[in-house]
mmCIF file of C-alpha atoms in Angstrom:
data_model
loop_
_atom_site.group_PDB
_atom_site.id
_atom_site.type_symbol
_atom_site.label_atom_id
_atom_site.label_comp_id
_atom_site.label_asym_id
_atom_site.label_seq_id
_atom_site.Cartn_x
_atom_site.Cartn_y
_atom_site.Cartn_z
ATOM 1 C CA MET A 16 -42.994 0.464 4.434
ATOM 2 C CA PHE A 17 -42.020 -2.937 2.936
ATOM 3 C CA LEU A 18 -42.002 -6.324 4.681
ATOM 4 C CA ILE A 19 -39.369 -8.673 4.055
ATOM 5 C CA ARG A 20 -40.108 -12.284 5.164
ATOM 6 C CA ARG A 21 -36.795 -14.135 5.352
ATOM 7 C CA SER A 22 -36.791 -17.693 3.751
ATOM 8 C CA ASP A 23 -35.124 -20.714 5.014
ATOM 9 C CA ARG A 24 -32.374 -20.352 2.416
ATOM 10 C CA PHE A 25 -31.917 -16.776 3.443
ATOM 11 C CA ARG A 26 -31.333 -18.089 7.157
ATOM 12 C CA SER A 27 -28.354 -20.133 5.918
ATOM 13 C CA ILE A 28 -26.293 -17.058 4.581
ATOM 14 C CA THR A 29 -24.418 -16.511 7.597
ATOM 15 C CA ASN A 30 -22.205 -13.484 6.418
ATOM 16 C CA LEU A 31 -24.994 -11.350 5.136
ATOM 17 C CA ILE A 32 -24.600 -7.516 5.943
ATOM 18 C CA PHE A 33 -27.224 -6.017 7.991
ATOM 19 C CA THR A 34 -25.870 -2.306 8.645
ATOM 20 C CA PRO A 35 -27.260 0.884 7.641
ATOM 21 C CA ASN A 36 -23.690 2.408 7.657
ATOM 22 C CA PRO A 37 -22.246 2.448 3.985
ATOM 23 C CA HIS A 38 -18.823 3.323 5.488
ATOM 24 C CA ILE A 39 -18.619 0.039 7.326
ATOM 25 C CA SER A 40 -17.635 -2.251 4.678
ATOM 26 C CA SER A 41 -14.203 -4.147 5.704
ATOM 27 C CA ILE A 42 -14.132 -7.936 6.076
ATOM 28 C CA GLN A 43 -13.457 -7.656 9.714
ATOM 29 C CA GLN A 44 -16.722 -5.949 10.472
ATOM 30 C CA ILE A 45 -18.838 -8.084 8.467
ATOM 31 C CA SER A 46 -20.327 -10.760 10.912
ATOM 32 C CA SER A 47 -23.070 -13.223 11.266
ATOM 33 C CA ARG A 48 -26.105 -11.188 12.224
ATOM 34 C CA LEU A 49 -28.936 -13.172 11.263
ATOM 35 C CA SER A 50 -29.147 -15.012 14.659
ATOM 36 C CA THR A 51 -29.941 -11.555 16.371
ATOM 37 C CA THR A 52 -32.229 -10.284 13.517
ATOM 38 C CA PRO A 53 -35.944 -10.862 13.865
ATOM 39 C CA VAL A 54 -37.582 -13.374 11.364
ATOM 40 C CA GLU A 55 -39.611 -10.382 10.025
ATOM 41 C CA LYS A 56 -37.726 -7.242 9.523
ATOM 42 C CA ILE A 57 -39.663 -4.176 8.542
ATOM 43 C CA VAL A 58 -37.622 -1.910 6.172
ATOM 44 C CA THR A 59 -38.060 0.440 3.466
ATOM 45 C CA LYS A 60 -37.695 -0.740 -0.017
ATOM 46 C CA LYS A 61 -34.620 1.192 -0.427
ATOM 47 C CA SER A 62 -33.175 -0.441 2.638
ATOM 48 C CA ALA A 63 -34.187 -3.779 1.288
ATOM 49 C CA VAL A 64 -32.260 -3.266 -1.854
ATOM 50 C CA TYR A 65 -29.199 -1.964 0.096
ATOM 51 C CA ILE A 66 -29.269 -5.025 2.227
ATOM 52 C CA TYR A 67 -29.171 -7.388 -0.725
ATOM 53 C CA ASN A 68 -26.892 -5.460 -2.852
ATOM 54 C CA ASN A 69 -24.331 -5.235 0.155
ATOM 55 C CA ALA A 70 -24.444 -8.708 0.575
ATOM 56 C CA ILE A 71 -23.938 -9.566 -3.299
ATOM 57 C CA SER A 72 -21.072 -7.207 -3.281
ATOM 58 C CA PHE A 73 -19.318 -8.943 -0.100
ATOM 59 C CA PHE A 74 -19.598 -12.147 -1.740
ATOM 60 C CA ALA A 75 -18.391 -10.961 -4.940
ATOM 61 C CA GLN A 76 -15.202 -9.530 -3.145
ATOM 62 C CA GLN A 77 -15.111 -13.098 -1.440
ATOM 63 C CA LYS A 78 -15.202 -14.750 -4.995
ATOM 64 C CA ASN A 79 -17.943 -16.862 -3.504
ATOM 65 C CA PHE A 80 -19.977 -17.373 -6.660
ATOM 66 C CA SER A 81 -22.722 -19.721 -5.435
ATOM 67 C CA LYS A 82 -23.647 -17.594 -2.399
ATOM 68 C CA ALA A 83 -23.772 -14.450 -4.594
ATOM 69 C CA LYS A 84 -26.227 -16.118 -7.008
ATOM 70 C CA PHE A 85 -28.066 -17.588 -3.942
ATOM 71 C CA VAL A 86 -28.634 -14.208 -2.521
ATOM 72 C CA TYR A 87 -29.735 -12.878 -5.778
ATOM 73 C CA GLU A 88 -32.247 -15.557 -6.204
ATOM 74 C CA ASP A 89 -33.639 -14.933 -2.712
ATOM 75 C CA MET A 90 -33.729 -11.168 -3.388
ATOM 76 C CA ILE A 91 -36.193 -12.023 -6.294
ATOM 77 C CA ALA A 92 -38.155 -14.460 -4.245
ATOM 78 C CA ASP A 93 -38.693 -11.878 -1.570
ATOM 79 C CA GLY A 94 -39.944 -9.290 -4.244
ATOM 80 C CA VAL A 95 -37.128 -6.904 -3.926
ATOM 81 C CA ILE A 96 -36.266 -5.344 -7.360
ATOM 82 C CA PRO A 97 -32.690 -5.336 -8.138
ATOM 83 C CA THR A 98 -30.938 -2.223 -9.304
ATOM 84 C CA ILE A 99 -28.238 -1.957 -12.038
ATOM 85 C CA HIS A 100 -25.479 -1.962 -9.351
ATOM 86 C CA THR A 101 -26.846 -5.384 -8.292
ATOM 87 C CA PHE A 102 -26.244 -6.871 -11.809
ATOM 88 C CA HIS A 103 -22.560 -5.143 -11.991
ATOM 89 C CA SER A 104 -21.744 -6.909 -8.642
ATOM 90 C CA LEU A 105 -23.019 -10.072 -10.002
ATOM 91 C CA MET A 106 -20.997 -9.618 -13.322
ATOM 92 C CA GLU A 107 -17.916 -8.877 -11.368
ATOM 93 C CA ASN A 108 -18.284 -11.935 -9.251
ATOM 94 C CA ALA A 109 -18.813 -14.106 -12.375
ATOM 95 C CA LEU A 110 -15.619 -12.665 -13.842
ATOM 96 C CA GLN A 111 -13.652 -14.337 -11.167
ATOM 97 C CA ALA A 112 -15.336 -17.735 -11.691
ATOM 98 C CA SER A 113 -13.105 -20.520 -13.214
ATOM 99 C CA GLU A 114 -16.037 -22.806 -13.798
ATOM 100 C CA ASP A 115 -19.611 -21.921 -14.987
ATOM 101 C CA TRP A 116 -18.487 -18.362 -15.774
ATOM 102 C CA GLY A 117 -20.194 -18.440 -19.169
ATOM 103 C CA TYR A 118 -23.546 -19.841 -17.710
ATOM 104 C CA LEU A 119 -23.344 -17.200 -14.931
ATOM 105 C CA GLN A 120 -22.618 -14.189 -16.785
ATOM 106 C CA LYS A 121 -25.352 -15.131 -19.659
ATOM 107 C CA TYR A 122 -27.877 -15.811 -16.883
ATOM 108 C CA TYR A 123 -27.045 -12.428 -15.095
ATOM 109 C CA MET A 124 -27.397 -10.403 -18.527
ATOM 110 C CA LYS A 125 -30.554 -12.366 -19.359
ATOM 111 C CA GLN A 126 -31.857 -11.318 -15.895
ATOM 112 C CA MET A 127 -30.938 -7.702 -16.547
ATOM 113 C CA GLU A 128 -33.108 -7.525 -19.803
ATOM 114 C CA LEU A 129 -35.915 -9.331 -17.995
ATOM 115 C CA HIS A 130 -35.818 -6.420 -15.354
ATOM 116 C CA GLY A 131 -35.794 -3.766 -17.874
ATOM 117 C CA TYR A 132 -32.041 -2.925 -17.853
ATOM 118 C CA PRO A 133 -30.390 -2.810 -21.256
ATOM 119 C CA LEU A 134 -26.902 -4.260 -21.412
ATOM 120 C CA ASP A 135 -24.696 -1.297 -20.588
ATOM 121 C CA LEU A 136 -20.776 -0.676 -21.200
ATOM 122 C CA VAL A 137 -19.800 -1.754 -17.672
ATOM 123 C CA THR A 138 -21.816 -5.150 -17.906
ATOM 124 C CA LEU A 139 -20.227 -5.892 -21.342
ATOM 125 C CA ASN A 140 -16.896 -4.923 -20.188
ATOM 126 C CA TYR A 141 -17.132 -7.517 -17.536
ATOM 127 C CA TYR A 142 -18.253 -10.037 -20.334
ATOM 128 C CA LEU A 143 -15.390 -9.143 -22.436
ATOM 129 C CA ARG A 144 -12.815 -9.421 -19.594
ATOM 130 C CA SER A 145 -14.384 -12.927 -18.877
ATOM 131 C CA LEU A 146 -14.008 -13.914 -22.470
ATOM 132 C CA SER A 147 -10.415 -12.727 -22.609
ATOM 133 C CA LYS A 148 -9.540 -14.541 -19.413
ATOM 134 C CA HIS A 149 -10.883 -17.724 -20.809
ATOM 135 C CA LYS A 150 -9.041 -17.053 -24.327
ATOM 136 C CA LYS A 151 -12.455 -16.794 -26.365
ATOM 137 C CA TYR A 152 -11.033 -14.319 -28.685
ATOM 138 C CA SER A 153 -13.224 -14.979 -31.682
ATOM 139 C CA GLU A 154 -16.338 -14.179 -29.264
ATOM 140 C CA ILE A 155 -14.531 -11.087 -28.065
ATOM 141 C CA VAL A 156 -14.545 -9.754 -31.709
ATOM 142 C CA ARG A 157 -18.110 -10.601 -32.231
ATOM 143 C CA VAL A 158 -19.326 -9.112 -28.861
ATOM 144 C CA PHE A 159 -17.348 -5.801 -29.603
ATOM 145 C CA ARG A 160 -18.955 -5.563 -33.071
ATOM 146 C CA ASP A 161 -22.271 -6.100 -31.523
ATOM 147 C CA MET A 162 -21.613 -3.291 -29.005
ATOM 148 C CA LYS A 163 -20.943 -0.688 -31.612
ATOM 149 C CA VAL A 164 -23.970 -1.801 -33.743
ATOM 150 C CA SER A 165 -26.011 -1.320 -30.640
ATOM 151 C CA GLY A 166 -24.582 2.195 -30.238
ATOM 152 C CA ILE A 167 -22.490 1.432 -27.098
ATOM 153 C CA GLN A 168 -19.395 3.319 -27.199
ATOM 154 C CA PRO A 169 -16.357 1.351 -26.238
ATOM 155 C CA ASN A 170 -13.972 2.784 -23.463
ATOM 156 C CA SER A 171 -10.247 2.011 -22.996
ATOM 157 C CA ILE A 172 -11.182 -1.461 -21.264
ATOM 158 C CA SER A 173 -13.131 -2.636 -24.160
ATOM 159 C CA TYR A 174 -10.554 -1.662 -26.689
ATOM 160 C CA SER A 175 -7.743 -3.108 -24.687
ATOM 161 C CA VAL A 176 -9.572 -6.521 -24.593
ATOM 162 C CA LEU A 177 -10.041 -6.351 -28.374
ATOM 163 C CA ILE A 178 -6.432 -5.474 -29.024
ATOM 164 C CA GLN A 179 -5.320 -8.425 -27.064
ATOM 165 C CA ALA A 180 -7.803 -10.750 -28.935
ATOM 166 C CA TYR A 181 -6.395 -9.660 -32.133
ATOM 167 C CA GLY A 182 -2.829 -10.010 -30.863
ATOM 168 C CA SER A 183 -3.678 -13.694 -29.716
ATOM 169 C CA LEU A 184 -5.276 -14.496 -33.172
ATOM 170 C CA GLY A 185 -1.983 -13.294 -34.871
ATOM 171 C CA LEU A 186 -3.778 -10.258 -36.430
ATOM 172 C CA ARG A 187 -1.247 -7.628 -35.368
ATOM 173 C CA ASP A 188 -2.411 -5.185 -38.180
ATOM 174 C CA LYS A 189 -5.999 -5.204 -36.967
ATOM 175 C CA ALA A 190 -4.591 -4.844 -33.303
ATOM 176 C CA HIS A 191 -2.567 -1.924 -34.453
ATOM 177 C CA GLN A 192 -5.569 -0.407 -36.332
ATOM 178 C CA VAL A 193 -7.888 -0.853 -33.041
ATOM 179 C CA LEU A 194 -5.050 1.061 -30.952
ATOM 180 C CA ARG A 195 -5.186 4.027 -33.708
ATOM 181 C CA GLU A 196 -9.079 4.013 -33.637
ATOM 182 C CA MET A 197 -9.061 4.145 -29.814
ATOM 183 C CA GLN A 198 -6.725 7.100 -29.932
ATOM 184 C CA ILE A 199 -8.764 8.920 -32.647
ATOM 185 C CA ASN A 200 -11.958 8.286 -30.637
ATOM 186 C CA GLY A 201 -10.322 10.159 -27.627
ATOM 187 C CA GLN A 202 -9.897 6.997 -25.535
ATOM 188 C CA LYS A 203 -6.403 6.916 -23.737
ATOM 189 C CA PRO A 204 -4.868 3.599 -24.192
ATOM 190 C CA ASN A 205 -3.722 1.975 -21.102
ATOM 191 C CA GLU A 206 -0.812 -0.475 -20.470
ATOM 192 C CA GLN A 207 -2.818 -3.507 -21.292
ATOM 193 C CA ALA A 208 -3.558 -2.066 -24.874
ATOM 194 C CA PHE A 209 0.241 -2.066 -25.661
ATOM 195 C CA LEU A 210 1.407 -5.461 -24.071
ATOM 196 C CA PRO A 211 -0.200 -7.632 -26.951
ATOM 197 C CA LEU A 212 1.375 -5.725 -29.615
ATOM 198 C CA ILE A 213 4.902 -5.687 -27.941
ATOM 199 C CA ARG A 214 4.758 -9.384 -27.274
ATOM 200 C CA ASP A 215 3.480 -10.196 -30.891
ATOM 201 C CA ALA A 216 6.286 -7.957 -32.409
ATOM 202 C CA PHE A 217 8.998 -9.850 -30.482
ATOM 203 C CA VAL A 218 7.365 -13.332 -31.481
ATOM 204 C CA SER A 219 7.530 -12.286 -35.213
ATOM 205 C CA GLY A 220 11.188 -11.226 -34.764
ATOM 206 C CA GLU A 221 10.549 -7.563 -35.193
ATOM 207 C CA ILE A 222 12.375 -6.439 -32.161
ATOM 208 C CA ASP A 223 12.648 -2.738 -33.391
ATOM 209 C CA HIS A 224 8.769 -2.702 -33.654
ATOM 210 C CA ALA A 225 8.603 -4.144 -30.167
ATOM 211 C CA PHE A 226 10.565 -1.231 -28.656
ATOM 212 C CA LYS A 227 8.689 1.238 -30.873
ATOM 213 C CA TYR A 228 5.432 0.188 -29.131
ATOM 214 C CA PHE A 229 7.238 0.397 -25.734
ATOM 215 C CA ASP A 230 8.326 4.107 -26.741
ATOM 216 C CA GLU A 231 4.669 4.776 -27.958
ATOM 217 C CA MET A 232 3.415 4.046 -24.294
ATOM 218 C CA SER A 233 5.584 7.064 -23.084
ATOM 219 C CA LEU A 234 4.304 9.309 -25.949
ATOM 220 C CA ALA A 235 0.682 8.341 -24.873
ATOM 221 C CA ARG A 236 1.599 9.238 -21.374
ATOM 222 C CA VAL A 237 1.132 5.611 -20.243
ATOM 223 C CA ILE A 238 3.664 4.866 -17.490
ATOM 224 C CA PRO A 239 5.025 1.328 -17.854
ATOM 225 C CA THR A 240 4.743 -0.827 -14.692
ATOM 226 C CA ALA A 241 6.567 -3.915 -13.731
ATOM 227 C CA LEU A 242 4.133 -5.894 -16.098
ATOM 228 C CA SER A 243 5.551 -4.168 -19.049
ATOM 229 C CA TYR A 244 9.239 -4.541 -17.750
ATOM 230 C CA ASN A 245 8.698 -8.171 -16.988
ATOM 231 C CA LEU A 246 7.301 -8.835 -20.457
ATOM 232 C CA LEU A 247 10.467 -7.438 -21.877
ATOM 233 C CA LEU A 248 12.666 -9.265 -19.597
ATOM 234 C CA SER A 249 10.994 -12.585 -20.364
ATOM 235 C CA LEU A 250 11.355 -11.920 -24.204
ATOM 236 C CA LEU A 251 14.951 -10.651 -23.980
ATOM 237 C CA LYS A 252 16.011 -13.371 -21.464
ATOM 238 C CA ASP A 253 18.681 -14.894 -23.942
ATOM 239 C CA ASP A 254 20.095 -11.300 -24.617
ATOM 240 C CA ILE A 255 22.097 -10.785 -21.479
ATOM 241 C CA LYS A 256 23.232 -7.120 -22.594
ATOM 242 C CA SER A 257 19.597 -6.133 -23.322
ATOM 243 C CA THR A 258 18.193 -7.673 -20.147
ATOM 244 C CA LYS A 259 20.503 -5.724 -18.172
ATOM 245 C CA GLU A 260 19.678 -2.610 -19.973
ATOM 246 C CA VAL A 261 16.078 -3.190 -19.601
ATOM 247 C CA TYR A 262 16.494 -3.577 -15.812
ATOM 248 C CA SER A 263 18.657 -0.532 -15.576
ATOM 249 C CA HIS A 264 15.920 1.468 -17.398
ATOM 250 C CA MET A 265 13.355 -0.038 -14.973
ATOM 251 C CA LYS A 266 15.316 1.299 -12.046
ATOM 252 C CA GLU A 267 15.867 4.796 -13.507
ATOM 253 C CA ASN A 268 12.101 4.865 -13.864
ATOM 254 C CA LYS A 269 11.646 3.897 -10.161
ATOM 255 C CA VAL A 270 9.470 1.051 -11.124
ATOM 256 C CA ASP A 271 9.549 -1.442 -8.345
ATOM 257 C CA PRO A 272 10.617 -4.989 -9.486
ATOM 258 C CA THR A 273 8.258 -7.829 -8.404
ATOM 259 C CA ARG A 274 9.145 -11.428 -7.420
ATOM 260 C CA ALA A 275 8.531 -12.380 -11.264
ATOM 261 C CA THR A 276 11.194 -9.723 -12.143
ATOM 262 C CA PHE A 277 13.586 -11.504 -9.908
ATOM 263 C CA ASN A 278 12.771 -14.970 -11.212
ATOM 264 C CA ILE A 279 13.219 -13.994 -14.920
ATOM 265 C CA LEU A 280 16.492 -12.029 -14.134
ATOM 266 C CA LEU A 281 18.123 -14.817 -12.182
ATOM 267 C CA GLU A 282 17.255 -17.361 -14.797
ATOM 268 C CA SER A 283 18.464 -15.150 -17.657
ATOM 269 C CA LEU A 284 21.792 -14.302 -15.726
ATOM 270 C CA ILE A 285 22.578 -17.692 -14.497
ATOM 271 C CA ASN A 286 21.885 -19.413 -18.193
ATOM 272 C CA GLY A 287 24.045 -16.494 -19.436
ATOM 273 C CA LYS A 288 26.843 -17.499 -16.870
ATOM 274 C CA GLU A 289 26.646 -13.902 -15.380
ATOM 275 C CA PHE A 290 27.130 -15.352 -11.906
ATOM 276 C CA GLU A 291 28.535 -12.287 -10.246
ATOM 277 C CA PHE A 292 25.605 -10.105 -11.452
ATOM 278 C CA ALA A 293 23.161 -12.793 -10.448
ATOM 279 C CA LEU A 294 24.410 -12.710 -6.868
ATOM 280 C CA ASN A 295 23.825 -8.794 -6.823
ATOM 281 C CA ILE A 296 20.149 -9.378 -7.972
ATOM 282 C CA TYR A 297 19.855 -12.040 -5.325
ATOM 283 C CA ASN A 298 20.939 -9.584 -2.741
ATOM 284 C CA GLU A 299 18.264 -6.993 -3.983
ATOM 285 C CA ALA A 300 15.645 -9.574 -3.746
ATOM 286 C CA LEU A 301 16.647 -10.233 -0.239
ATOM 287 C CA GLY A 302 16.434 -6.568 0.589
ATOM 288 C CA LYS A 303 12.957 -6.575 -0.624
ATOM 289 C CA ARG A 304 11.996 -9.739 0.960
ATOM 290 C CA PHE A 305 11.013 -11.283 -2.414
ATOM 291 C CA VAL A 306 13.186 -14.442 -2.065
ATOM 292 C CA SER A 307 11.222 -17.494 -2.593
ATOM 293 C CA PRO A 308 12.377 -21.218 -2.950
ATOM 294 C CA LEU A 309 11.973 -20.894 -6.680
ATOM 295 C CA LEU A 310 14.604 -18.096 -6.625
ATOM 296 C CA ARG A 311 16.973 -20.167 -4.605
ATOM 297 C CA ARG A 312 16.482 -23.214 -6.753
ATOM 298 C CA LEU A 313 17.704 -21.060 -9.769
ATOM 299 C CA PHE A 314 21.201 -20.998 -8.317
ATOM 300 C CA PHE A 315 21.496 -24.726 -8.634
ATOM 301 C CA THR A 316 21.325 -25.386 -12.418
ATOM 302 C CA ASP A 317 23.502 -27.606 -14.567
ATOM 303 C CA LEU A 318 25.380 -24.498 -15.602
ATOM 304 C CA SER A 319 26.303 -23.510 -12.079
ATOM 305 C CA LEU A 320 26.904 -26.796 -10.230
ATOM 306 C CA ASP A 321 30.529 -26.990 -11.674
ATOM 307 C CA ASN A 322 31.330 -23.406 -10.840
ATOM 308 C CA THR A 323 33.120 -23.645 -7.570
ATOM 309 C CA ASP A 324 33.548 -20.079 -6.798
ATOM 310 C CA PHE A 325 29.881 -19.240 -7.477
ATOM 311 C CA LEU A 326 28.639 -22.105 -5.332
ATOM 312 C CA LYS A 327 30.772 -21.206 -2.359
ATOM 313 C CA GLN A 328 29.346 -17.449 -2.405
ATOM 314 C CA VAL A 329 25.945 -19.101 -2.895
ATOM 315 C CA LEU A 330 26.050 -21.281 0.065
ATOM 316 C CA GLU A 331 27.746 -18.665 2.336
ATOM 317 C CA LYS A 332 24.665 -16.340 1.533
ATOM 318 C CA LEU A 333 22.011 -19.101 2.110
ATOM 319 C CA THR A 334 23.755 -20.040 5.308
ATOM 320 C CA GLN A 335 23.715 -16.587 6.563
ATOM 321 C CA GLU A 336 20.006 -16.263 5.536
ATOM 322 C CA ARG A 337 19.382 -19.512 7.483
ATOM 323 C CA VAL A 338 21.131 -18.090 10.442
ATOM 324 C CA ILE A 339 19.181 -14.799 10.338
ATOM 325 C CA ASN A 340 15.830 -16.445 9.824
ATOM 326 C CA LYS A 341 16.201 -19.275 12.487
ATOM 327 C CA ASP A 342 12.596 -19.972 12.883
ATOM 328 C CA SER A 343 11.592 -19.842 9.306
ATOM 329 C CA LEU A 344 10.719 -22.724 6.956
ATOM 330 C CA PRO A 345 13.503 -24.521 5.154
ATOM 331 C CA LEU A 346 14.833 -22.417 2.472
ATOM 332 C CA LEU A 347 14.930 -25.316 0.000
ATOM 333 C CA SER A 348 12.629 -28.260 -0.117
ATOM 334 C CA ARG A 349 14.345 -31.418 1.263
ATOM 335 C CA SER A 350 14.044 -33.667 -1.707
ATOM 336 C CA PHE A 351 15.585 -30.814 -3.988
ATOM 337 C CA ALA A 352 18.419 -30.130 -1.730
ATOM 338 C CA GLU A 353 19.330 -33.771 -1.250
ATOM 339 C CA SER A 354 19.342 -34.252 -4.855
ATOM 340 C CA ILE A 355 21.643 -31.249 -5.412
ATOM 341 C CA PHE A 356 23.918 -32.672 -2.689
ATOM 342 C CA ILE A 357 24.092 -35.976 -4.435
ATOM 343 C CA GLU A 358 24.568 -34.461 -7.876
ATOM 344 C CA LEU A 359 27.553 -32.337 -6.482
ATOM 345 C CA ILE A 360 29.322 -35.438 -5.307
ATOM 346 C CA LYS A 361 28.590 -37.312 -8.422
ATOM 347 C CA ILE A 362 30.258 -34.566 -10.626
ATOM 348 C CA GLY A 363 33.242 -34.454 -8.381
ATOM 349 C CA GLN A 364 32.801 -30.935 -6.822
ATOM 350 C CA THR A 365 35.453 -29.809 -4.191
ATOM 351 C CA ASP A 366 35.365 -31.114 -0.747
ATOM 352 C CA GLU A 367 35.050 -27.647 0.533
ATOM 353 C CA VAL A 368 31.705 -27.063 -1.375
ATOM 354 C CA ILE A 369 30.399 -30.482 -0.443
ATOM 355 C CA GLU A 370 31.148 -29.555 3.269
ATOM 356 C CA LEU A 371 29.522 -26.087 2.830
ATOM 357 C CA PHE A 372 26.450 -27.776 1.273
ATOM 358 C CA TRP A 373 26.266 -30.311 4.052
ATOM 359 C CA ASN A 374 26.429 -27.876 6.917
ATOM 360 C CA PHE A 375 23.781 -25.820 5.008
ATOM 361 C CA LEU A 376 21.543 -28.781 4.829
ATOM 362 C CA VAL A 377 21.871 -29.760 8.448
ATOM 363 C CA LEU A 378 21.181 -26.146 9.547
ATOM 364 C CA ASP A 379 18.138 -25.649 6.958
ATOM 365 C CA GLN A 380 16.291 -28.829 7.186
ATOM 366 C CA TYR A 381 14.243 -30.092 10.185
ATOM 367 C CA SER A 382 15.133 -33.762 9.167
ATOM 368 C CA LEU A 383 17.293 -35.445 6.626
ATOM 369 C CA SER A 384 16.529 -38.883 5.106
ATOM 370 C CA LYS A 385 18.509 -41.958 6.136
ATOM 371 C CA SER A 386 19.789 -42.255 2.452
ATOM 372 C CA ILE A 387 21.495 -38.925 2.462
ATOM 373 C CA PHE A 388 23.405 -39.715 5.677
ATOM 374 C CA ASN A 389 24.559 -42.958 4.441
ATOM 375 C CA TYR A 390 25.470 -41.450 0.974
ATOM 376 C CA TYR A 391 27.472 -38.745 2.778
ATOM 377 C CA LEU A 392 29.258 -41.421 4.995
ATOM 378 C CA GLU A 393 30.154 -43.415 1.828
ATOM 379 C CA TYR A 394 31.577 -40.159 0.329
ATOM 380 C CA LEU A 395 33.679 -39.349 3.512
ATOM 381 C CA LYS A 396 35.195 -42.730 3.676
ATOM 382 C CA LYS A 397 36.564 -42.507 0.131
ATOM 383 C CA GLN A 398 38.442 -39.237 1.064
ATOM 384 C CA THR A 399 41.997 -39.116 1.915
ATOM 385 C CA HIS A 400 42.278 -39.942 5.824
ATOM 386 C CA SER A 401 42.773 -37.000 7.892
ATOM 387 C CA GLN A 402 41.795 -35.966 11.486
ATOM 388 C CA GLU A 403 39.159 -33.530 9.875
ATOM 389 C CA ILE A 404 37.626 -36.332 7.904
ATOM 390 C CA GLN A 405 37.531 -38.627 10.751
ATOM 391 C CA ILE A 406 35.784 -36.058 12.866
ATOM 392 C CA ARG A 407 33.143 -35.638 10.191
ATOM 393 C CA ILE A 408 32.759 -39.477 9.669
ATOM 394 C CA GLU A 409 32.140 -39.702 13.435
ATOM 395 C CA ASN A 410 29.469 -36.884 13.442
ATOM 396 C CA VAL A 411 27.513 -38.485 10.688
ATOM 397 C CA GLU A 412 27.711 -41.945 12.409
ATOM 398 C CA LYS A 413 26.319 -40.498 15.559
ATOM 399 C CA GLU A 414 23.429 -38.912 13.447
ATOM 400 C CA ILE A 415 22.861 -42.086 11.984
ATOM 401 C CA VAL A 416 22.615 -43.931 15.457
ATOM 402 C CA LYS A 417 20.235 -41.095 16.570
ATOM 403 C CA GLN A 418 18.028 -41.580 13.643
ATOM 404 C CA LYS A 419 17.755 -45.385 14.415
ATOM 405 C CA MET A 420 17.029 -44.867 18.050
ATOM 406 C CA TYR A 421 14.320 -42.316 17.055
ATOM 407 C CA SER A 422 12.755 -44.522 14.624
ATOM 408 C CA HIS A 423 12.774 -47.529 17.101
ATOM 409 C CA LYS A 424 11.003 -45.335 19.789
ATOM 410 C CA GLU A 425 8.358 -44.446 17.066
ATOM 411 C CA ASN A 426 7.736 -48.130 16.201
ATOM 412 C CA GLU A 427 7.460 -48.799 20.099
ATOM 413 C CA ASN A 428 4.787 -46.042 20.411
ATOM 414 C CA GLU A 429 2.756 -47.377 17.581
ATOM 415 C CA ASN A 430 2.838 -50.807 18.934
ATOM 416 C CA GLU A 431 1.420 -49.664 22.241
#
C-alpha cells in the first residue's frame, strides 16, 4: 500500500478527480471532492498515478495551464512517479498555451528525460504543433531533422507540420518533396499537408498548380472538408465565376459550409455586385442558423448602399428575421446601424428605403440615440409635405419627448 500525504497546495485544487471509475469523465461529473476526502488517503501506487493523471488530463482539457503544472509538481512532491501518459497530457496542455508555451514544453520534455522517458513521437508532435502555432518555422525544420537523426520515424502529423513550415518559408519545392517522401514512406497525407501547397501556388499566381494539388487530395483519398473549400473561396474571392463553381462543387460533395464559408461568399458576391445570388446565400445561412452580425453587415457596403432594389429586399428580410426572433439581441450593433442610416440619407437614397430602414431600426434596437432621432426629424422636415410625412414627423417628435422625460427621471433618481 502507498500513503499519500496531501500538501497544502494539493488542498487548493478544488476540481481534482477522485473516482476509480475511468468511464466517468464528463465535466458535469467532475466535482470538488477534496472537502469530503480524508487528509490521508491509503491507495495503491497504481491508484495514486491514476488520480494525478486524471487531474492533469482534466486541467489539460480545460486549458488551465498553471493548475496542470501545479498538480504535476504536487505529484512529484508526494513521491508519485509520473507515466508517459502524464507527460503527454502536460504537452497537450502546453500546446494550448498562448504565453509561456515554449517554457512549459521544454520544461516537461526535460522532466520526461529526468524520469527516464526518451522523447517519443507523440511528445515531439505536440512540440512541432506548438512551434507551428507560434510560427517558429525554422525551428520546426531543425526539430524534424533531429527526430530523424534520433531514429524517430515521423508520421502524418509530423510531415504535415513540416510541409506547412516550408510553405510558410516560401520553399514550395521542399514542401512538395516532403509530401512525396511522406507518401513513399507509407504515410497517408492528411488535409493539412495539402493546404500550404494550395495556398502557396495561388500566391505565386500558379492557379493550375493549386487546383492540381486539390485534385491530388482526392487521389490520395483525402476528403476535403470546409477548411479546404474555404481556402479556395478566399483565394478566388475576386473571381465570381470560380467562386460559384467551387461552392457548387462543395455542395455536390455534401460538405457542410461553415460560418466562415458564408462570410467569404457574401463578401465576394457583394463586391462582385452579384446581389441576387448574395441574397440566396444569406437565406442558406439563415436556414443553418449561421447568421452573425458580421454576415448582416456585409450587406451594407459602399457598393450596395446605392442599389435600391437590393436594399429593399435586404431590409424586408432583416425585418422578417427580427419579427421571428423577437427576444434575440439586436441584429446589428446600434452604432453601425445608425451610421448606415445616416449614410443612406446623405447619398440621397429613396424615401422608401429610408423608411424601411427606420422601421427596422426601431424594431431591432432596444434604444436609439437622441442624435439619430433629431437627424431623422430634420430629414423628414425637408421632404415634400404630405399627410404621411406629417404623421411620421409627429411620431418622431413623440419619441423625442419620451426620451427627454426618461432622461429627466433618470437624473432625478441619481440626485435622490
